[in-house]
Structures are given as C-alpha cells and as structure tokens.
One Martini backbone bead per residue (centre of mass of N, CA, C, O) as a GRO file, in nm:
protein
   98
    1UNK     BB    1   0.098   0.035   0.020
    2UNK     BB    2   0.062   0.353   0.004
    3UNK     BB    3   0.063   0.655   0.168
    4UNK     BB    4  -0.216   0.754   0.067
    5UNK     BB    5  -0.379   0.500   0.139
    6UNK     BB    6  -0.318   0.499   0.441
    7UNK     BB    7  -0.442   0.780   0.508
    8UNK     BB    8  -0.731   0.708   0.425
    9UNK     BB    9  -0.776   0.474   0.623
   10UNK     BB   10  -0.689   0.625   0.898
   11UNK     BB   11  -0.895   0.879   0.879
   12UNK     BB   12  -1.115   0.690   0.924
   13UNK     BB   13  -1.353   0.618   1.123
   14UNK     BB   14  -1.468   0.389   1.322
   15UNK     BB   15  -1.731   0.182   1.319
   16UNK     BB   16  -1.993   0.085   1.483
   17UNK     BB   17  -2.065  -0.226   1.654
   18UNK     BB   18  -2.356  -0.440   1.683
   19UNK     BB   19  -2.539  -0.677   1.890
   20UNK     BB   20  -2.860  -0.839   1.810
   21UNK     BB   21  -3.213  -0.856   1.801
   22UNK     BB   22  -3.485  -0.922   1.616
   23UNK     BB   23  -3.815  -0.759   1.650
   24UNK     BB   24  -3.856  -0.648   1.342
   25UNK     BB   25  -3.991  -0.712   0.977
   26UNK     BB   26  -4.237  -0.532   0.849
   27UNK     BB   27  -4.054  -0.371   0.688
   28UNK     BB   28  -3.907  -0.255   0.410
   29UNK     BB   29  -3.570  -0.299   0.442
   30UNK     BB   30  -3.637  -0.324   0.764
   31UNK     BB   31  -3.503  -0.338   1.097
   32UNK     BB   32  -3.541  -0.424   1.444
   33UNK     BB   33  -3.287  -0.375   1.689
   34UNK     BB   34  -3.198  -0.529   1.997
   35UNK     BB   35  -2.988  -0.396   2.252
   36UNK     BB   36  -2.803  -0.544   2.519
   37UNK     BB   37  -2.703  -0.403   2.833
   38UNK     BB   38  -2.470  -0.352   3.108
   39UNK     BB   39  -2.524  -0.128   3.383
   40UNK     BB   40  -2.399   0.066   3.629
   41UNK     BB   41  -2.528   0.163   3.918
   42UNK     BB   42  -2.444   0.446   4.100
   43UNK     BB   43  -2.590   0.374   4.377
   44UNK     BB   44  -2.615   0.032   4.395
   45UNK     BB   45  -2.392  -0.131   4.239
   46UNK     BB   46  -2.567  -0.249   3.995
   47UNK     BB   47  -2.654  -0.446   3.735
   48UNK     BB   48  -2.833  -0.322   3.452
   49UNK     BB   49  -3.066  -0.368   3.215
   50UNK     BB   50  -3.017  -0.236   2.884
   51UNK     BB   51  -3.225  -0.113   2.616
   52UNK     BB   52  -3.205  -0.082   2.250
   53UNK     BB   53  -3.339   0.056   1.947
   54UNK     BB   54  -3.272  -0.020   1.599
   55UNK     BB   55  -3.261   0.090   1.271
   56UNK     BB   56  -3.211  -0.126   0.986
   57UNK     BB   57  -3.063  -0.219   0.687
   58UNK     BB   58  -3.229  -0.470   0.462
   59UNK     BB   59  -3.190  -0.536   0.140
   60UNK     BB   60  -3.296  -0.867   0.126
   61UNK     BB   61  -3.492  -0.960   0.347
   62UNK     BB   62  -3.339  -1.195   0.553
   63UNK     BB   63  -3.473  -1.126   0.817
   64UNK     BB   64  -3.595  -1.244   1.130
   65UNK     BB   65  -3.749  -1.298   1.402
   66UNK     BB   66  -3.474  -1.366   1.639
   67UNK     BB   67  -3.231  -1.285   1.512
   68UNK     BB   68  -2.880  -1.269   1.513
   69UNK     BB   69  -2.708  -0.954   1.474
   70UNK     BB   70  -2.503  -0.732   1.277
   71UNK     BB   71  -2.427  -0.385   1.314
   72UNK     BB   72  -2.363  -0.070   1.136
   73UNK     BB   73  -2.269   0.225   1.089
   74UNK     BB   74  -2.439   0.497   0.909
   75UNK     BB   75  -2.572   0.682   0.710
   76UNK     BB   76  -2.844   0.844   0.653
   77UNK     BB   77  -3.154   0.693   0.517
   78UNK     BB   78  -3.345   0.825   0.729
   79UNK     BB   79  -3.488   0.945   1.000
   80UNK     BB   80  -3.407   0.659   1.175
   81UNK     BB   81  -3.186   0.540   0.975
   82UNK     BB   82  -2.823   0.442   1.084
   83UNK     BB   83  -2.811   0.135   0.992
   84UNK     BB   84  -2.638  -0.176   0.901
   85UNK     BB   85  -2.629  -0.482   0.775
   86UNK     BB   86  -2.387  -0.742   0.794
   87UNK     BB   87  -2.490  -1.005   0.971
   88UNK     BB   88  -2.586  -1.333   1.041
   89UNK     BB   89  -2.527  -1.524   1.321
   90UNK     BB   90  -2.832  -1.627   1.406
   91UNK     BB   91  -3.093  -1.822   1.380
   92UNK     BB   92  -3.409  -1.876   1.427
   93UNK     BB   93  -3.636  -2.078   1.570
   94UNK     BB   94  -3.860  -2.269   1.405
   95UNK     BB   95  -4.184  -2.348   1.405
   96UNK     BB   96  -4.384  -2.618   1.379
   97UNK     BB   97  -4.696  -2.547   1.212
   98UNK     BB   98  -4.683  -2.201   1.157
   0.00000   0.00000   0.00000
C-alpha cells in the first residue's frame, strides 16, 4: 500500500458495530434490532439490564424476528435509520406447524 492509501484508510473513523436480536421485520428493507447492555447503577452499584432499539437497513429482506445480527453505523438513510446490516450471526428457531 502506498502512503496516500494508508492515510485514507487511517483518517476514516472506525464505525461502531453492535450485536442484537431482530424484534421486527414488518417494514420493507428495514429491521428493528434490540441491543441489550449491562450498565452499573451509580447509586446501588448493581448491574442493570439496559436495552435500546435501532432501525437498520436490510437490503435483501433476509432477517426474521428472533435472528441474532450484527449491525454497523452508516450515514442517515431515512429519518430514523442510521445502521446497516452486516451479517446474520444466528438464525431464529422456527416453530413447526405455524
């Protein structure tokens, strides 16, 4: 790699990556991903479960509810959508007969 190519690569900030579960796939090319974190409560010094939902772009409509996915930060695609689907880590278990 030349010096100019290295400077281009290093100057770009690394994009945040999150792992979560798909909670909704009802929109076209959009999924709602719920990310769960554990945060230390400042008063009680106890870890509390905190969850946040992100809308992510799913170009091929490949995700289903319950899938574990990885999303990455992206430029704004709509009013609420600022994340992009990277990969499906684990598929949801499908019930037989429904």
